[in-house]
PDB file of C-alpha atoms in Angstrom:
ATOM      1  CA  UNK Q  72       0.197   0.162  -0.074  1.00  0.00           C
ATOM      2  CA  UNK Q  73       1.123   3.558  -1.019  1.00  0.00           C
ATOM      3  CA  UNK Q  74       1.945   6.139   1.260  1.00  0.00           C
ATOM      4  CA  UNK Q  75      -0.929   8.302  -0.356  1.00  0.00           C
ATOM      5  CA  UNK Q  76      -3.695   5.353   0.028  1.00  0.00           C
ATOM      6  CA  UNK Q  77      -2.429   5.273   4.213  1.00  0.00           C
ATOM      7  CA  UNK Q  78      -3.107   9.297   4.351  1.00  0.00           C
ATOM      8  CA  UNK Q  79      -6.498   8.692   2.804  1.00  0.00           C
ATOM      9  CA  UNK Q  80      -7.803   6.237   4.670  1.00  0.00           C
ATOM     10  CA  UNK Q  81      -5.444   7.878   7.982  1.00  0.00           C
ATOM     11  CA  UNK Q  82      -8.048  10.721   6.960  1.00  0.00           C
ATOM     12  CA  UNK Q  83     -11.246   8.361   6.198  1.00  0.00           C
ATOM     13  CA  UNK Q  84     -10.994   6.410   9.818  1.00  0.00           C
ATOM     14  CA  UNK Q  85      -9.607   9.707  11.872  1.00  0.00           C
ATOM     15  CA  UNK Q  86     -11.041  12.816  10.724  1.00  0.00           C
ATOM     16  CA  UNK Q  87     -13.786  14.635  12.980  1.00  0.00           C
ATOM     17  CA  UNK Q  88     -14.842  16.524  10.039  1.00  0.00           C
ATOM     18  CA  UNK Q  89     -17.737  14.221   7.811  1.00  0.00           C
ATOM     19  CA  UNK Q  90     -17.000  16.677   4.485  1.00  0.00           C
ATOM     20  CA  UNK Q  91     -12.941  15.239   5.048  1.00  0.00           C
ATOM     21  CA  UNK Q  92     -13.759  11.650   5.264  1.00  0.00           C
ATOM     22  CA  UNK Q  93     -16.380  11.954   2.213  1.00  0.00           C
ATOM     23  CA  UNK Q  94     -13.810  13.361   0.491  1.00  0.00           C
ATOM     24  CA  UNK Q  95     -11.170  10.712   1.361  1.00  0.00           C
ATOM     25  CA  UNK Q  96     -13.196   8.326   0.163  1.00  0.00           C
ATOM     26  CA  UNK Q  97     -14.773   9.894  -3.027  1.00  0.00           C
ATOM     27  CA  UNK Q  98     -10.098   9.453  -4.054  1.00  0.00           C
ATOM     28  CA  UNK Q  99      -9.670   5.981  -2.360  1.00  0.00           C
ATOM     29  CA  UNK Q 100     -12.663   5.424  -5.375  1.00  0.00           C
ATOM     30  CA  UNK Q 101      -9.959   7.544  -7.900  1.00  0.00           C
ATOM     31  CA  UNK Q 102      -7.072   5.486  -6.312  1.00  0.00           C
ATOM     32  CA  UNK Q 103      -8.618   1.907  -6.901  1.00  0.00           C
ATOM     33  CA  UNK Q 104      -6.466   0.772  -4.543  1.00  0.00           C
ATOM     34  CA  UNK Q 105      -7.633  -2.605  -2.936  1.00  0.00           C
ATOM     35  CA  UNK Q 106      -6.025  -2.210  -0.002  1.00  0.00           C
ATOM     36  CA  UNK Q 107      -8.670   0.526   1.059  1.00  0.00           C
ATOM     37  CA  UNK Q 108     -11.693  -1.951   1.088  1.00  0.00           C
ATOM     38  CA  UNK Q 109     -11.440  -2.804   4.413  1.00  0.00           C
ATOM     39  CA  UNK Q 110     -11.710   0.677   5.869  1.00  0.00           C
ATOM     40  CA  UNK Q 111     -14.073   1.955   3.190  1.00  0.00           C
ATOM     41  CA  UNK Q 112     -16.569  -0.945   4.094  1.00  0.00           C
ATOM     42  CA  UNK Q 113     -16.448  -0.178   8.228  1.00  0.00           C
ATOM     43  CA  UNK Q 114     -16.997   3.760   6.252  1.00  0.00           C
ATOM     44  CA  UNK Q 115     -20.364   2.586   5.125  1.00  0.00           C
ATOM     45  CA  UNK Q 116     -21.584   2.578   8.417  1.00  0.00           C
ATOM     46  CA  UNK Q 117     -21.110   6.152   9.164  1.00  0.00           C
ATOM     47  CA  UNK Q 118     -23.128   8.167  11.065  1.00  0.00           C
ATOM     48  CA  UNK Q 119     -23.010  10.663   7.636  1.00  0.00           C
ATOM     49  CA  UNK Q 120     -25.095  10.200   4.919  1.00  0.00           C
ATOM     50  CA  UNK Q 121     -22.132  11.401   2.852  1.00  0.00           C
ATOM     51  CA  UNK Q 122     -19.812   9.103   4.016  1.00  0.00           C
ATOM     52  CA  UNK Q 123     -21.848   6.809   3.425  1.00  0.00           C
ATOM     53  CA  UNK Q 124     -22.890   7.780   0.041  1.00  0.00           C
ATOM     54  CA  UNK Q 125     -18.900   8.826  -0.814  1.00  0.00           C
ATOM     55  CA  UNK Q 126     -17.771   5.224  -0.159  1.00  0.00           C
ATOM     56  CA  UNK Q 127     -20.560   3.609  -1.568  1.00  0.00           C
ATOM     57  CA  UNK Q 128     -19.521   4.986  -5.036  1.00  0.00           C
ATOM     58  CA  UNK Q 129     -15.617   4.220  -3.990  1.00  0.00           C
ATOM     59  CA  UNK Q 130     -16.448   0.357  -3.625  1.00  0.00           C
ATOM     60  CA  UNK Q 131     -18.078   0.439  -7.283  1.00  0.00           C
ATOM     61  CA  UNK Q 132     -15.742   2.199  -8.225  1.00  0.00           C
ATOM     62  CA  UNK Q 133     -13.075  -0.382  -6.994  1.00  0.00           C
ATOM     63  CA  UNK Q 134     -15.002  -3.443  -8.060  1.00  0.00           C
ATOM     64  CA  UNK Q 135     -13.998  -6.119  -5.295  1.00  0.00           C
ATOM     65  CA  UNK Q 136     -16.300  -8.986  -4.622  1.00  0.00           C
ATOM     66  CA  UNK Q 137     -15.988  -8.640  -0.805  1.00  0.00           C
ATOM     67  CA  UNK Q 138     -17.984  -5.173  -0.803  1.00  0.00           C
ATOM     68  CA  UNK Q 139     -21.279  -6.970  -2.240  1.00  0.00           C
ATOM     69  CA  UNK Q 140     -22.089  -7.842   1.748  1.00  0.00           C
ATOM     70  CA  UNK Q 141     -21.642  -4.573   2.880  1.00  0.00           C
ATOM     71  CA  UNK Q 142     -23.060  -2.372   0.140  1.00  0.00           C
ATOM     72  CA  UNK Q 143     -26.192  -5.030   0.202  1.00  0.00           C
ATOM     73  CA  UNK Q 144     -26.299  -3.895   3.719  1.00  0.00           C
ATOM     74  CA  UNK Q 145     -26.628  -0.234   2.489  1.00  0.00           C
ATOM     75  CA  UNK Q 146     -30.187  -0.830   0.376  1.00  0.00           C
ATOM     76  CA  UNK Q 147     -31.740  -0.755   4.269  1.00  0.00           C
ATOM     77  CA  UNK Q 148     -30.217   2.153   5.137  1.00  0.00           C
ATOM     78  CA  UNK Q 149     -32.972   5.477   5.648  1.00  0.00           C
ATOM     79  CA  UNK Q 150     -31.230   8.046   3.410  1.00  0.00           C
ATOM     80  CA  UNK Q 151     -32.551   7.699  -0.696  1.00  0.00           C
ATOM     81  CA  UNK Q 152     -29.164   8.711  -1.287  1.00  0.00           C
ATOM     82  CA  UNK Q 153     -27.220   6.312   0.240  1.00  0.00           C
ATOM     83  CA  UNK Q 154     -29.940   2.941  -0.623  1.00  0.00           C
ATOM     84  CA  UNK Q 155     -29.530   4.358  -4.783  1.00  0.00           C
ATOM     85  CA  UNK Q 156     -25.253   4.674  -4.782  1.00  0.00           C
ATOM     86  CA  UNK Q 157     -25.464   1.251  -3.015  1.00  0.00           C
ATOM     87  CA  UNK Q 158     -27.721  -0.249  -5.834  1.00  0.00           C
ATOM     88  CA  UNK Q 159     -25.031   1.697  -8.790  1.00  0.00           C
ATOM     89  CA  UNK Q 160     -22.430   0.297  -7.031  1.00  0.00           C
ATOM     90  CA  UNK Q 161     -23.607  -3.098  -6.911  1.00  0.00           C
ATOM     91  CA  UNK Q 162     -24.564  -2.482 -10.723  1.00  0.00           C
ATOM     92  CA  UNK Q 163     -20.934  -1.798 -11.064  1.00  0.00           C
ATOM     93  CA  UNK Q 164     -19.470  -5.401 -10.156  1.00  0.00           C
ATOM     94  CA  UNK Q 165     -22.307  -7.344 -12.119  1.00  0.00           C
ATOM     95  CA  UNK Q 166     -21.794 -10.155 -10.541  1.00  0.00           C
ATOM     96  CA  UNK Q 167     -24.872 -13.000  -9.341  1.00  0.00           C
ATOM     97  CA  UNK Q 168     -24.392 -11.913  -5.879  1.00  0.00           C
ATOM     98  CA  UNK Q 169     -24.571  -8.337  -6.771  1.00  0.00           C
ATOM     99  CA  UNK Q 170     -28.289  -8.995  -8.800  1.00  0.00           C
ATOM    100  CA  UNK Q 171     -29.568 -11.116  -5.229  1.00  0.00           C
ATOM    101  CA  UNK Q 172     -28.889  -6.942  -3.687  1.00  0.00           C
ATOM    102  CA  UNK Q 173     -30.444  -5.199  -6.401  1.00  0.00           C
ATOM    103  CA  UNK Q 174     -33.069  -7.059  -6.642  1.00  0.00           C
ATOM    104  CA  UNK Q 175     -33.516  -6.485  -2.757  1.00  0.00           C
ATOM    105  CA  UNK Q 176     -34.225  -2.724  -4.439  1.00  0.00           C
ATOM    106  CA  UNK Q 177     -37.977  -3.606  -5.947  1.00  0.00           C
ATOM    107  CA  UNK Q 178     -39.025  -4.533  -2.063  1.00  0.00           C
ATOM    108  CA  UNK Q 179     -37.829  -0.701  -1.190  1.00  0.00           C
ATOM    109  CA  UNK Q 180     -41.353   1.298  -0.762  1.00  0.00           C
ATOM    110  CA  UNK Q 181     -39.460   4.324  -3.381  1.00  0.00           C
ATOM    111  CA  UNK Q 182     -39.765   4.104  -6.409  1.00  0.00           C
ATOM    112  CA  UNK Q 183     -36.859   5.675  -7.317  1.00  0.00           C
ATOM    113  CA  UNK Q 184     -34.902   2.982  -5.495  1.00  0.00           C
ATOM    114  CA  UNK Q 185     -36.819   0.402  -8.061  1.00  0.00           C
ATOM    115  CA  UNK Q 186     -35.682   2.571 -10.712  1.00  0.00           C
ATOM    116  CA  UNK Q 187     -32.213   2.904 -10.221  1.00  0.00           C
ATOM    117  CA  UNK Q 188     -32.450  -1.539  -9.378  1.00  0.00           C
ATOM    118  CA  UNK Q 189     -33.998  -1.881 -12.929  1.00  0.00           C
ATOM    119  CA  UNK Q 190     -31.632   0.556 -14.429  1.00  0.00           C
ATOM    120  CA  UNK Q 191     -28.697  -1.243 -12.874  1.00  0.00           C
ATOM    121  CA  UNK Q 192     -30.007  -4.537 -14.064  1.00  0.00           C
ATOM    122  CA  UNK Q 193     -30.582  -3.083 -17.592  1.00  0.00           C
ATOM    123  CA  UNK Q 194     -26.636  -2.647 -17.478  1.00  0.00           C
ATOM    124  CA  UNK Q 195     -25.507  -5.719 -16.509  1.00  0.00           C
ATOM    125  CA  UNK Q 196     -27.511  -7.006 -19.325  1.00  0.00           C
ATOM    126  CA  UNK Q 197     -26.292 -10.954 -18.097  1.00  0.00           C
ATOM    127  CA  UNK Q 198     -29.053 -13.827 -17.452  1.00  0.00           C
ATOM    128  CA  UNK Q 199     -28.621 -13.089 -13.698  1.00  0.00           C
ATOM    129  CA  UNK Q 200     -29.555  -9.748 -14.585  1.00  0.00           C
ATOM    130  CA  UNK Q 201     -32.336 -10.615 -16.681  1.00  0.00           C
ATOM    131  CA  UNK Q 202     -33.684 -13.241 -14.086  1.00  0.00           C
ATOM    132  CA  UNK Q 203     -34.418 -10.703 -11.681  1.00  0.00           C
ATOM    133  CA  UNK Q 204     -35.612  -7.859 -13.968  1.00  0.00           C
ATOM    134  CA  UNK Q 205     -38.384 -10.307 -14.368  1.00  0.00           C
ATOM    135  CA  UNK Q 206     -38.509 -11.198 -10.663  1.00  0.00           C
ATOM    136  CA  UNK Q 207     -40.914  -7.998 -10.986  1.00  0.00           C
ATOM    137  CA  UNK Q 208     -43.371  -9.492 -13.077  1.00  0.00           C
ATOM    138  CA  UNK Q 209     -44.084 -10.891  -8.825  1.00  0.00           C
ATOM    139  CA  UNK Q 210     -44.492  -7.364  -7.851  1.00  0.00           C
ATOM    140  CA  UNK Q 211     -47.681  -5.224  -7.755  1.00  0.00           C
ATOM    141  CA  UNK Q 212     -46.516  -1.900  -9.008  1.00  0.00           C
ATOM    142  CA  UNK Q 213     -47.831  -1.850 -12.588  1.00  0.00           C
ATOM    143  CA  UNK Q 214     -45.181   0.997 -13.614  1.00  0.00           C
ATOM    144  CA  UNK Q 215     -42.513  -1.025 -12.175  1.00  0.00           C
ATOM    145  CA  UNK Q 216     -43.203  -3.791 -14.286  1.00  0.00           C
ATOM    146  CA  UNK Q 217     -43.881  -1.132 -17.581  1.00  0.00           C
ATOM    147  CA  UNK Q 218     -39.594  -0.150 -16.815  1.00  0.00           C
ATOM    148  CA  UNK Q 219     -38.630  -3.556 -15.863  1.00  0.00           C
ATOM    149  CA  UNK Q 220     -40.120  -5.104 -19.979  1.00  0.00           C
ATOM    150  CA  UNK Q 221     -38.368  -1.916 -21.592  1.00  0.00           C
ATOM    151  CA  UNK Q 222     -35.196  -2.742 -20.097  1.00  0.00           C
ATOM    152  CA  UNK Q 223     -35.641  -6.530 -21.174  1.00  0.00           C
ATOM    153  CA  UNK Q 224     -35.739  -4.792 -25.078  1.00  0.00           C
ATOM    154  CA  UNK Q 225     -32.543  -3.142 -24.493  1.00  0.00           C
ATOM    155  CA  UNK Q 226     -30.596  -6.421 -23.425  1.00  0.00           C
ATOM    156  CA  UNK Q 227     -30.653  -8.597 -26.713  1.00  0.00           C
ATOM    157  CA  UNK Q 228     -30.602 -11.616 -25.517  1.00  0.00           C
ATOM    158  CA  UNK Q 229     -33.087 -15.478 -25.895  1.00  0.00           C
ATOM    159  CA  UNK Q 230     -32.824 -14.814 -22.151  1.00  0.00           C
ATOM    160  CA  UNK Q 231     -34.946 -11.060 -22.069  1.00  0.00           C
ATOM    161  CA  UNK Q 232     -36.617 -12.063 -24.852  1.00  0.00           C
ATOM    162  CA  UNK Q 233     -38.040 -15.244 -22.690  1.00  0.00           C
ATOM    163  CA  UNK Q 234     -38.799 -13.199 -19.762  1.00  0.00           C
ATOM    164  CA  UNK Q 235     -41.078 -10.318 -22.442  1.00  0.00           C
ATOM    165  CA  UNK Q 236     -42.868 -13.143 -23.512  1.00  0.00           C
ATOM    166  CA  UNK Q 237     -43.898 -13.900 -19.523  1.00  0.00           C
ATOM    167  CA  UNK Q 238     -44.916 -10.413 -19.032  1.00  0.00           C
ATOM    168  CA  UNK Q 239     -47.599 -11.220 -21.956  1.00  0.00           C
ATOM    169  CA  UNK Q 240     -49.195 -13.973 -19.195  1.00  0.00           C
ATOM    170  CA  UNK Q 241     -49.455 -10.472 -16.646  1.00  0.00           C
ATOM    171  CA  UNK Q 242     -53.131  -9.528 -15.654  1.00  0.00           C
ATOM    172  CA  UNK Q 243     -52.732  -5.816 -16.496  1.00  0.00           C
ATOM    173  CA  UNK Q 244     -53.248  -4.689 -20.068  1.00  0.00           C
ATOM    174  CA  UNK Q 245     -51.431  -2.269 -19.909  1.00  0.00           C
ATOM    175  CA  UNK Q 246     -48.254  -4.727 -18.811  1.00  0.00           C
ATOM    176  CA  UNK Q 247     -49.130  -6.752 -21.943  1.00  0.00           C
ATOM    177  CA  UNK Q 248     -49.285  -4.273 -24.192  1.00  0.00           C
ATOM    178  CA  UNK Q 249     -46.462  -2.866 -23.344  1.00  0.00           C
ATOM    179  CA  UNK Q 250     -44.491  -5.991 -23.593  1.00  0.00           C
ATOM    180  CA  UNK Q 251     -46.188  -6.367 -27.286  1.00  0.00           C
ATOM    181  CA  UNK Q 252     -44.748  -3.094 -28.026  1.00  0.00           C
ATOM    182  CA  UNK Q 253     -41.391  -3.751 -27.077  1.00  0.00           C
ATOM    183  CA  UNK Q 254     -41.394  -7.900 -28.461  1.00  0.00           C
ATOM    184  CA  UNK Q 255     -42.683  -5.456 -31.881  1.00  0.00           C
ATOM    185  CA  UNK Q 256     -39.055  -3.561 -31.349  1.00  0.00           C
ATOM    186  CA  UNK Q 257     -36.657  -6.118 -30.848  1.00  0.00           C
ATOM    187  CA  UNK Q 258     -34.707  -6.608 -33.495  1.00  0.00           C
ATOM    188  CA  UNK Q 259     -34.658  -3.218 -34.849  1.00  0.00           C
ATOM    189  CA  UNK Q 260     -32.237  -0.340 -35.019  1.00  0.00           C
TER     190      UNK Q 260
END
């Protein structure tokens, strides 16, 4: 570990000012040194939401699998900005384990968290992400189902097409129509 990383970790762990701790976390994310992951994980429990957000962003940039559990735990945070950043970071990691964490965002009462979960899964685009997007069809939120259908339409895989076909079974006619429209656009530029 180089001296700059050590200095930033020390600032993250010891500064009495939340702004300084958040700035240190941001810098650690830019450096992307895996040695900083333990300190950033600990910072996810900081009393300041600003520090939790910066630490989540840094962990997403470092892209270390050890971060998944801590980031998933943040989905229980009271602050929307913290939850949203955790979902984005999990989306950058993109493993099946990260997808499982992102899917937990569908149960959040905040529609922005749900939407961010869909966007992250769409960016990942893996079969596991497609599976996560189709889980939305078990929820009652019609607008969430519709944006999941749109997201599935942007993932050009067989699994995504199967998910769109599953949406045709939804009891809501507007959801079915969205699936028909999206299936009709597949393969067109």
